[in-house]
Short mmCIF file of C-alpha atoms in Angstrom, two decimals:
data_model
loop_
_atom_site.label_atom_id
_atom_site.label_comp_id
_atom_site.label_asym_id
_atom_site.label_seq_id
_atom_site.Cartn_x
_atom_site.Cartn_y
_atom_site.Cartn_z
CA UNK A 294 -35.15 37.24 -7.53
CA UNK A 295 -34.58 34.58 -10.11
CA UNK A 296 -33.42 31.95 -7.65
CA UNK A 297 -36.47 32.31 -5.44
CA UNK A 298 -38.84 32.09 -8.43
CA UNK A 299 -37.14 28.85 -9.36
CA UNK A 300 -37.56 27.53 -5.85
CA UNK A 301 -41.24 28.42 -5.69
CA UNK A 302 -41.81 26.79 -9.07
CA UNK A 303 -40.00 23.69 -7.82
CA UNK A 304 -42.13 23.62 -4.68
CA UNK A 305 -45.33 23.99 -6.72
CA UNK A 306 -44.29 21.22 -9.07
CA UNK A 307 -43.49 18.96 -6.12
CA UNK A 308 -46.87 19.55 -4.46
CA UNK A 309 -48.85 18.99 -7.66
CA UNK A 310 -46.85 15.90 -8.52
CA UNK A 311 -47.33 14.47 -5.05
CA UNK A 312 -51.10 15.12 -5.21
CA UNK A 313 -51.32 13.40 -8.60
CA UNK A 314 -49.37 10.43 -7.32
CA UNK A 315 -51.60 10.23 -4.21
CA UNK A 316 -54.68 10.22 -6.42
CA UNK A 317 -53.17 7.51 -8.58
CA UNK A 318 -52.21 5.42 -5.56
CA UNK A 319 -55.70 5.44 -4.10
CA UNK A 320 -58.00 5.71 -7.12
CA UNK A 321 -56.16 4.78 -10.29
CA UNK A 322 -54.05 1.78 -9.31
CA UNK A 323 -56.05 -1.47 -9.23
CA UNK A 324 -56.42 -3.39 -6.00
CA UNK A 325 -53.88 -6.16 -5.60
CA UNK A 326 -55.42 -9.65 -5.78
CA UNK A 327 -54.03 -11.32 -2.66
CA UNK A 328 -52.94 -8.50 -0.37
CA UNK A 329 -55.82 -6.12 -1.02
CA UNK A 330 -55.77 -2.47 -0.03
CA UNK A 331 -52.69 -2.80 2.16
CA UNK A 332 -50.54 -3.33 -0.93
CA UNK A 333 -50.97 0.36 -1.79
CA UNK A 334 -48.23 1.16 0.72
CA UNK A 335 -45.96 -0.31 -1.97
CA UNK A 336 -46.19 3.01 -3.88
CA UNK A 337 -44.78 4.82 -0.85
CA UNK A 338 -42.34 2.18 0.32
CA UNK A 339 -40.51 1.45 -2.93
CA UNK A 340 -40.03 5.09 -4.00
CA UNK A 341 -38.76 5.87 -0.46
CA UNK A 342 -36.23 3.08 -0.81
CA UNK A 343 -35.07 4.28 -4.22
CA UNK A 344 -34.77 7.83 -2.95
CA UNK A 345 -32.86 6.67 0.13
CA UNK A 346 -30.26 4.87 -1.98
CA UNK A 347 -30.12 7.76 -4.44
CA UNK A 348 -29.57 10.07 -1.46
CA UNK A 349 -26.47 8.24 -0.32
CA UNK A 350 -25.18 8.28 -3.87
CA UNK A 351 -25.54 12.08 -3.86
CA UNK A 352 -23.71 12.17 -0.52
CA UNK A 353 -20.92 10.19 -2.16
CA UNK A 354 -20.76 12.49 -5.20
CA UNK A 355 -20.74 15.58 -2.99
CA UNK A 356 -18.01 14.09 -0.80
CA UNK A 357 -15.77 13.23 -3.74
CA UNK A 358 -16.30 16.67 -5.26
CA UNK A 359 -15.49 18.34 -1.95
CA UNK A 360 -12.24 16.41 -1.52
CA UNK A 361 -11.30 17.11 -5.14
CA UNK A 362 -11.85 20.87 -5.29
CA UNK A 363 -12.90 21.96 -1.78
CA UNK A 364 -16.01 23.67 -3.08
CA UNK A 365 -18.34 24.63 -0.26
CA UNK A 366 -21.28 23.99 -2.57
CA UNK A 367 -20.28 20.33 -2.84
CA UNK A 368 -20.15 20.05 0.94
CA UNK A 369 -23.56 21.73 1.25
CA UNK A 370 -24.92 19.29 -1.31
CA UNK A 371 -23.54 16.27 0.55
CA UNK A 372 -24.84 17.50 3.89
CA UNK A 373 -28.28 18.31 2.47
CA UNK A 374 -28.51 14.96 0.69
CA UNK A 375 -27.50 13.23 3.93
CA UNK A 376 -30.31 14.86 5.88
CA UNK A 377 -32.98 14.52 3.18
CA UNK A 378 -31.90 10.95 2.38
CA UNK A 379 -32.16 10.04 6.03
CA UNK A 380 -35.81 11.16 6.04
CA UNK A 381 -36.62 8.91 3.08
CA UNK A 382 -34.60 6.06 4.56
CA UNK A 383 -36.61 6.35 7.78
CA UNK A 384 -39.79 6.38 5.72
CA UNK A 385 -38.67 3.13 4.07
CA UNK A 386 -37.76 1.53 7.41
CA UNK A 387 -41.16 2.49 8.88
CA UNK A 388 -43.39 1.56 5.93
CA UNK A 389 -41.56 -1.75 5.38
CA UNK A 390 -42.68 -3.45 8.60
CA UNK A 391 -46.17 -1.92 8.26
CA UNK A 392 -46.48 -3.75 4.97
CA UNK A 393 -44.61 -6.87 6.04
CA UNK A 394 -46.89 -7.61 8.97
CA UNK A 395 -50.12 -8.06 6.94
CA UNK A 396 -48.33 -9.46 3.87
CA UNK A 397 -45.85 -11.90 5.43
CA UNK A 398 -47.26 -12.18 8.93
CA UNK A 399 -44.10 -10.83 10.57
CA UNK A 400 -42.76 -7.35 11.18
CA UNK A 401 -39.18 -8.03 10.28
CA UNK A 402 -36.88 -10.65 8.81
CA UNK A 403 -33.11 -10.50 8.34
CA UNK A 404 -33.12 -11.12 4.62
CA UNK A 405 -30.59 -9.50 2.30
CA UNK A 406 -32.64 -6.52 1.23
CA UNK A 407 -33.98 -5.67 4.66
CA UNK A 408 -30.61 -5.99 6.31
CA UNK A 409 -28.91 -3.85 3.67
CA UNK A 410 -31.61 -1.21 4.00
CA UNK A 411 -31.27 -1.16 7.76
CA UNK A 412 -27.54 -0.84 7.37
CA UNK A 413 -28.01 2.11 5.03
CA UNK A 414 -30.09 3.72 7.76
CA UNK A 415 -27.27 3.17 10.26
CA UNK A 416 -24.76 4.65 7.81
CA UNK A 417 -26.94 7.75 7.48
CA UNK A 418 -27.07 8.04 11.26
CA UNK A 419 -23.33 7.74 11.66
CA UNK A 420 -22.77 10.27 8.87
CA UNK A 421 -25.13 12.82 10.44
CA UNK A 422 -23.87 12.18 13.97
CA UNK A 423 -20.32 12.78 12.85
CA UNK A 424 -21.41 16.04 11.24
CA UNK A 425 -22.92 17.30 14.46
CA UNK A 426 -20.07 16.15 16.71
CA UNK A 427 -17.26 17.99 14.96
CA UNK A 428 -16.82 21.53 16.11
CA UNK A 429 -14.75 23.10 13.36
CA UNK A 430 -16.80 23.47 10.11
CA UNK A 431 -14.01 22.79 7.61
CA UNK A 432 -12.86 19.81 9.69
CA UNK A 433 -16.42 18.55 9.79
CA UNK A 434 -16.71 18.80 6.00
CA UNK A 435 -13.45 16.88 5.47
CA UNK A 436 -14.20 14.10 7.93
CA UNK A 437 -17.78 13.77 6.74
CA UNK A 438 -16.53 13.44 3.16
CA UNK A 439 -14.19 10.61 4.21
CA UNK A 440 -17.00 8.83 6.08
CA UNK A 441 -19.45 9.42 3.21
CA UNK A 442 -17.10 7.78 0.72
CA UNK A 443 -16.29 4.79 2.92
CA UNK A 444 -19.98 4.34 3.75
CA UNK A 445 -20.98 4.41 0.10
CA UNK A 446 -18.41 1.79 -0.88
CA UNK A 447 -19.59 -0.30 2.05
CA UNK A 448 -23.18 -0.66 0.81
CA UNK A 449 -22.57 -3.00 -2.17
CA UNK A 450 -19.94 -5.03 -0.28
CA UNK A 451 -22.48 -5.47 2.44
CA UNK A 452 -25.19 -6.47 0.06
CA UNK A 453 -22.94 -9.21 -1.35
CA UNK A 454 -22.02 -10.44 2.12
CA UNK A 455 -25.58 -10.50 3.33
CA UNK A 456 -26.88 -12.19 0.21
CA UNK A 457 -24.36 -15.03 0.50
CA UNK A 458 -25.04 -15.25 4.18
CA UNK A 459 -28.77 -15.55 3.60
CA UNK A 460 -28.63 -17.95 0.70
CA UNK A 461 -26.57 -20.31 2.83
CA UNK A 462 -29.25 -20.27 5.50
CA UNK A 463 -32.89 -21.30 5.16
CA UNK A 464 -34.93 -18.44 3.79
CA UNK A 465 -37.73 -17.54 6.22
CA UNK A 466 -39.97 -15.74 3.71
CA UNK A 467 -39.79 -14.95 0.07
CA UNK A 468 -40.51 -11.30 -0.62
CA UNK A 469 -43.38 -10.07 -2.78
CA UNK A 470 -41.78 -10.76 -6.17
CA UNK A 471 -42.69 -7.34 -7.49
CA UNK A 472 -41.42 -6.01 -10.78
CA UNK A 473 -41.90 -9.12 -12.88
CA UNK A 474 -45.67 -9.52 -12.87
CA UNK A 475 -46.62 -5.90 -12.25
CA UNK A 476 -49.85 -4.66 -13.83
CA UNK A 477 -49.20 -1.75 -16.28
CA UNK A 478 -51.44 0.59 -14.24
CA UNK A 479 -49.54 -0.37 -11.10
CA UNK A 480 -46.21 0.18 -12.79
CA UNK A 481 -47.29 3.60 -14.02
CA UNK A 482 -48.44 4.54 -10.51
CA UNK A 483 -45.12 3.38 -9.10
CA UNK A 484 -43.14 5.47 -11.58
CA UNK A 485 -45.29 8.57 -11.05
CA UNK A 486 -44.94 8.19 -7.30
CA UNK A 487 -41.18 7.65 -7.57
CA UNK A 488 -40.93 10.76 -9.73
CA UNK A 489 -42.82 12.75 -7.10
CA UNK A 490 -40.45 11.46 -4.41
CA UNK A 491 -37.36 12.36 -6.43
CA UNK A 492 -38.81 15.81 -7.03
CA UNK A 493 -39.48 16.26 -3.32
CA UNK A 494 -36.00 15.00 -2.49
CA UNK A 495 -34.46 17.46 -4.94
CA UNK A 496 -36.51 20.27 -3.44
CA UNK A 497 -35.48 19.39 0.14
CA UNK A 498 -31.83 19.15 -0.87
CA UNK A 499 -32.03 22.47 -2.63
CA UNK A 500 -33.58 24.25 0.37
CA UNK A 501 -31.25 22.56 2.84
CA UNK A 502 -28.18 23.45 0.79
CA UNK A 503 -29.38 27.06 0.61
CA UNK A 504 -29.74 27.10 4.40
CA UNK A 505 -26.22 25.72 4.75
CA UNK A 506 -24.91 28.50 2.55
CA UNK A 507 -26.81 31.17 4.53
CA UNK A 508 -25.46 29.75 7.79
CA UNK A 509 -21.92 30.08 6.55
CA UNK A 510 -22.52 33.64 5.40
CA UNK A 511 -24.08 34.61 8.75
CA UNK A 512 -21.23 33.03 10.61
CA UNK A 513 -18.66 34.83 8.42
CA UNK A 514 -20.49 38.14 8.98
CA UNK A 515 -20.50 37.58 12.73
CA UNK A 516 -16.80 36.82 12.69
CA UNK A 517 -16.17 39.98 10.66
CA UNK A 518 -18.17 42.00 13.17
CA UNK A 519 -16.12 40.49 15.99
CA UNK A 520 -19.13 38.78 17.59
CA UNK A 521 -18.88 35.49 19.38
CA UNK A 522 -19.19 32.78 16.75
CA UNK A 523 -19.32 29.77 18.96
CA UNK A 524 -23.06 29.18 18.60
CA UNK A 525 -22.54 28.30 14.98
CA UNK B 23 11.88 2.77 0.62
CA UNK B 24 11.26 6.06 2.35
CA UNK B 25 7.67 4.97 3.00
CA UNK B 26 8.79 1.67 4.47
CA UNK B 27 11.00 3.54 6.92
CA UNK B 28 8.10 5.79 7.92
CA UNK B 29 5.80 2.81 8.41
CA UNK B 30 8.41 1.07 10.52
CA UNK B 31 9.13 4.20 12.57
CA UNK B 32 5.46 4.82 13.39
CA UNK B 33 4.96 1.15 14.20
CA UNK B 34 7.97 1.02 16.51
CA UNK B 35 6.91 4.27 18.19
CA UNK B 36 3.44 2.90 18.95
CA UNK B 37 4.75 -0.42 20.18
CA UNK B 38 7.37 1.26 22.37
CA UNK B 39 4.76 3.62 23.85
CA UNK B 40 2.50 0.70 24.54
CA UNK B 41 5.32 -1.33 26.03
CA UNK B 42 6.08 1.45 28.52
CA UNK B 43 2.65 1.61 30.13
CA UNK B 44 0.75 -1.36 28.66
CA UNK B 45 -2.59 0.33 29.41
CA UNK B 46 -4.30 -0.16 26.08
CA UNK B 47 -3.44 -3.82 25.72
CA UNK B 48 -4.50 -4.52 29.28
CA UNK B 49 -7.82 -2.75 28.68
CA UNK B 50 -8.41 -4.63 25.42
CA UNK B 51 -7.66 -8.02 26.97
CA UNK B 52 -9.68 -7.45 30.13
CA UNK B 53 -12.61 -6.12 28.16
CA UNK B 54 -12.50 -9.06 25.75
CA UNK B 55 -12.35 -11.52 28.63
CA UNK B 56 -15.33 -9.85 30.28
CA UNK B 57 -17.37 -10.26 27.10
CA UNK B 58 -16.50 -13.96 26.95
CA UNK B 59 -17.29 -14.28 30.64
CA UNK B 60 -20.66 -12.53 30.36
CA UNK B 61 -21.64 -14.66 27.39
CA UNK B 62 -21.44 -17.60 29.67
CA UNK B 63 -24.48 -16.26 31.54
CA UNK B 64 -26.34 -15.24 28.43
CA UNK B 65 -26.08 -18.70 26.91
CA UNK B 66 -25.73 -21.91 28.81
CA UNK B 67 -22.41 -23.28 27.62
CA UNK B 68 -23.71 -26.71 26.71
CA UNK B 69 -21.05 -28.74 24.99
CA UNK B 70 -23.05 -29.35 21.81
CA UNK B 71 -23.97 -25.67 21.63
CA UNK B 72 -20.48 -24.31 22.03
CA UNK B 73 -19.56 -24.87 18.38
CA UNK B 74 -22.53 -22.81 17.27
CA UNK B 75 -21.93 -20.02 19.76
CA UNK B 76 -18.16 -19.80 19.78
CA UNK B 77 -17.60 -17.97 16.45
CA UNK B 78 -20.13 -15.27 17.27
CA UNK B 79 -18.87 -14.95 20.81
CA UNK B 80 -15.26 -14.62 19.71
CA UNK B 81 -16.06 -12.00 17.07
CA UNK B 82 -18.11 -9.90 19.46
CA UNK B 83 -15.27 -10.00 21.96
CA UNK B 84 -12.78 -9.05 19.19
CA UNK B 85 -15.04 -6.23 18.03
CA UNK B 86 -15.32 -4.66 21.47
CA UNK B 87 -11.66 -5.12 22.29
CA UNK B 88 -10.77 -3.54 18.94
CA UNK B 89 -12.88 -0.45 19.49
CA UNK B 90 -11.06 0.19 22.76
CA UNK B 91 -7.71 -0.19 21.06
CA UNK B 92 -8.50 2.11 18.11
CA UNK B 93 -9.87 4.78 20.42
CA UNK B 94 -6.74 4.77 22.57
CA UNK B 95 -4.46 4.66 19.56
CA UNK B 96 -5.50 8.16 18.47
CA UNK B 97 -6.58 9.58 21.82
CA UNK B 98 -2.95 9.29 22.91
CA UNK B 99 -1.82 11.09 19.78
CA UNK B 100 -4.21 13.95 20.38
CA UNK B 101 -3.39 14.52 24.03
CA UNK B 102 0.09 15.76 23.24
CA UNK B 103 -0.62 16.98 19.71
CA UNK B 104 1.42 14.00 18.48
CA UNK B 105 -0.65 13.69 15.33
CA UNK B 106 0.06 17.30 14.39
CA UNK B 107 3.74 16.61 14.83
CA UNK B 108 3.50 13.63 12.53
CA UNK B 109 1.58 15.68 9.99
CA UNK B 110 4.32 18.29 9.94
CA UNK B 111 6.93 15.77 8.86
CA UNK B 112 7.33 15.27 5.11
CA UNK B 113 6.11 11.68 5.50
CA UNK B 114 3.40 10.33 3.22
CA UNK B 115 0.08 10.28 5.16
CA UNK B 116 -0.65 6.85 3.74
CA UNK B 117 2.57 5.55 5.32
CA UNK B 118 1.53 7.03 8.68
CA UNK B 119 -1.77 5.18 8.28
CA UNK B 120 -0.02 1.89 7.56
CA UNK B 121 2.27 2.33 10.57
CA UNK B 122 -0.67 2.94 12.89
CA UNK B 123 -2.50 0.04 11.26
CA UNK B 124 0.37 -2.38 11.89
CA UNK B 125 0.59 -1.37 15.54
CA UNK B 126 -3.17 -1.76 15.98
CA UNK B 127 -3.00 -5.11 14.21
CA UNK B 128 -0.32 -6.33 16.59
CA UNK B 129 -2.32 -5.24 19.65
CA UNK B 130 -5.45 -6.86 18.27
CA UNK B 131 -3.64 -10.14 17.66
CA UNK B 132 -2.23 -10.17 21.20
CA UNK B 133 -5.70 -9.49 22.64
CA UNK B 134 -7.21 -12.16 20.39
CA UNK B 135 -4.72 -14.76 21.55
CA UNK B 136 -5.70 -14.04 25.16
CA UNK B 137 -9.43 -14.11 24.34
CA UNK B 138 -9.17 -17.34 22.33
CA UNK B 139 -7.15 -18.99 25.07
CA UNK B 140 -9.77 -18.08 27.68
CA UNK B 141 -12.63 -19.16 25.44
CA UNK B 142 -10.90 -22.45 24.75
CA UNK B 143 -10.54 -23.06 28.47
CA UNK B 144 -13.97 -21.94 29.58
CA UNK B 145 -15.91 -23.54 26.72
CA UNK B 146 -13.85 -26.73 26.63
CA UNK B 147 -12.96 -26.43 23.00
CA UNK B 148 -9.53 -27.26 21.62
CA UNK B 149 -8.39 -24.93 18.83
CA UNK B 150 -5.19 -26.87 18.17
CA UNK B 151 -6.54 -29.31 15.52
CA UNK B 152 -8.05 -26.42 13.51
CA UNK B 153 -5.42 -23.80 14.27
CA UNK B 154 -4.26 -23.20 10.68
CA UNK B 155 -7.63 -22.47 9.05
CA UNK B 156 -8.83 -20.65 12.16
CA UNK B 157 -5.76 -18.39 12.15
CA UNK B 158 -6.22 -17.70 8.43
CA UNK B 159 -9.86 -16.64 8.74
CA UNK B 160 -9.37 -14.71 11.95
CA UNK B 161 -6.24 -13.02 10.64
CA UNK B 162 -7.98 -11.82 7.47
CA UNK B 163 -11.06 -10.69 9.37
CA UNK B 164 -8.90 -8.86 11.88
CA UNK B 165 -6.91 -7.14 9.15
CA UNK B 166 -10.14 -5.89 7.55
CA UNK B 167 -11.53 -4.78 10.89
CA UNK B 168 -8.32 -2.96 11.81
CA UNK B 169 -8.13 -1.33 8.35
CA UNK B 170 -11.50 0.32 8.93
CA UNK B 171 -10.88 0.88 12.64
CA UNK B 172 -7.61 2.72 12.16
CA UNK B 173 -9.07 5.36 9.85
CA UNK B 174 -12.29 5.68 11.87
CA UNK B 175 -10.26 5.94 15.06
CA UNK B 176 -8.51 8.92 13.52
CA UNK B 177 -11.84 10.40 12.38
CA UNK B 178 -13.49 9.86 15.76
CA UNK B 179 -10.56 11.39 17.64
CA UNK B 180 -11.54 14.72 16.07
CA UNK B 181 -15.03 14.66 17.50
CA UNK B 182 -16.68 15.35 20.78
CA UNK B 183 -17.77 12.12 22.50
CA UNK B 184 -15.24 10.12 20.55
CA UNK B 185 -15.81 6.99 22.64
CA UNK B 186 -19.37 6.89 21.31
CA UNK B 187 -18.57 8.07 17.81
CA UNK B 188 -16.08 5.31 17.03
CA UNK B 189 -18.42 2.31 17.44
CA UNK B 190 -21.19 4.21 15.64
CA UNK B 191 -18.87 4.57 12.63
CA UNK B 192 -17.05 1.30 13.00
CA UNK B 193 -19.73 -1.33 13.52
CA UNK B 194 -21.97 -0.64 10.51
CA UNK B 195 -19.00 -0.29 8.17
CA UNK B 196 -17.40 -3.55 9.27
CA UNK B 197 -20.54 -5.69 8.99
CA UNK B 198 -19.19 -7.52 5.88
CA UNK B 199 -15.97 -8.46 7.70
CA UNK B 200 -18.03 -9.48 10.68
CA UNK B 201 -20.39 -11.75 8.72
CA UNK B 202 -17.59 -13.32 6.71
CA UNK B 203 -15.43 -13.66 9.83
CA UNK B 204 -18.14 -15.46 11.77
CA UNK B 205 -19.12 -17.72 8.87
CA UNK B 206 -15.52 -18.54 8.04
CA UNK B 207 -14.71 -19.20 11.68
CA UNK B 208 -17.70 -21.52 11.95
CA UNK B 209 -16.43 -23.51 8.97
CA UNK B 210 -12.89 -23.59 10.33
CA UNK B 211 -13.91 -24.67 13.83
CA UNK B 212 -16.09 -27.46 12.44
CA UNK B 213 -13.02 -28.77 10.65
CA UNK B 214 -14.64 -28.52 7.24
CA UNK B 215 -12.41 -28.45 4.12
CA UNK B 216 -11.54 -24.91 3.12
CA UNK B 217 -13.50 -25.22 -0.15
CA UNK B 218 -16.74 -25.17 1.88
CA UNK B 219 -16.12 -21.67 3.18
CA UNK B 220 -13.82 -20.39 0.42
CA UNK B 221 -16.45 -17.78 -0.52
CA UNK B 222 -16.07 -16.20 2.89
CA UNK B 223 -12.31 -16.21 2.73
CA UNK B 224 -12.52 -14.53 -0.70
CA UNK B 225 -14.94 -11.96 0.64
CA UNK B 226 -12.56 -11.20 3.51
CA UNK B 227 -9.67 -10.78 1.07
CA UNK B 228 -11.80 -8.45 -1.06
CA UNK B 229 -12.89 -6.47 2.01
CA UNK B 230 -9.28 -6.09 3.17
CA UNK B 231 -8.09 -4.92 -0.25
CA UNK B 232 -10.96 -2.46 -0.80
CA UNK B 233 -10.78 -0.82 2.60
CA UNK B 234 -6.99 -0.84 2.89
CA UNK B 235 -6.67 0.97 -0.43
CA UNK B 236 -9.54 3.35 0.29
CA UNK B 237 -8.27 4.22 3.77
CA UNK B 238 -4.71 4.57 2.52
CA UNK B 239 -5.91 7.14 -0.02
CA UNK B 240 -8.29 8.98 2.31
CA UNK B 241 -6.09 9.17 5.40
CA UNK B 242 -4.44 12.32 4.08
CA UNK B 243 -7.76 14.20 4.41
CA UNK B 244 -8.30 13.02 7.97
CA UNK B 245 -4.97 14.49 9.03
CA UNK B 246 -5.49 17.75 7.21
CA UNK B 247 -5.82 20.75 9.51
#
């Protein structure tokens, strides 16, 4: 089948890309001057963060598309992006403190970026919880779309609020200042790693959306056969 | 014109219902008072500290009282399929939303007056000299909070475990209103000129506009069967 060939090719590409980026992270990228080896978590942490924000953007697009034309594919996309994005968001939330402790000396600080990221994680949780707490599938899709849109609009408003809030208070630590003075080899590693993460995200979304579609088909078949459908 | 009549009708219906049993308002007020009361044990209410604690304390009490109100607002509709009845009328869903919002806003304000009165008494702080700015900030923050709470109350009423679902949806989404509300209230209670905390007031206005418009447009999909 054409579709399954495409999926296997996508999976292969993802694995190879991830292996290349792992090699680059540990062998190609130079050691950071002040933080040493521990800085290498940067190549996991930052791409996770980008993917997490991208994920909620996909949730938003899927939600808008579902409300506009009620296509089940759009709902599957939003649901899949919600679940896959949550994984990357969790990865960001876990690797952040692991890096912060050796680099800043503390696990956590309520600065603008950290707080916004944590809030994104909470928005993912509320989105997924809502999905699992609504019984009727078409209801669930509608309500999740509403929550996905409101949540997405909330992220930038929040970022503004938290940034003002933090700039009015004494800043406990100043974050790493990456981006500006990044070594070219480091930047290349970061981009390769981010590419691998996006590829993995796309693969997970694709598989998850396919499962969503299969679930609906199974449930429709069960209904047609007059079997109890309540498990679904 | 038609919409205004719908908004008014829904508002009057909710207020009349509430007036007949007064359960929701009583629950909101008692719950808010309990939060203020418990805070007293969490933080020693030293006189010099009270100005730093009061804004946060008030907003936490408002937040909890609000969640109870929004939950009840739609739980009552669901019990007798009232929401379905409303959906069947040719009324604009956005107007239904605004009617519910106004009723929730009224209940919130009543609960807030009770909470503020108790806090003023128990923490020995007079709100009268700063009443104008305080009312402005609190009113805007409350409007934003209720705007989000009314649509999420309707969303949560469709779920299992709706009492848990509502705060899970509501609290993260209203963080901007919460931050700006607390910061603005701090400025107002300190008696600072409004220019000092104008940023927060602007943020509250922006929050209210964004989420009122968004919820007004999206409410239709929440009602859809």
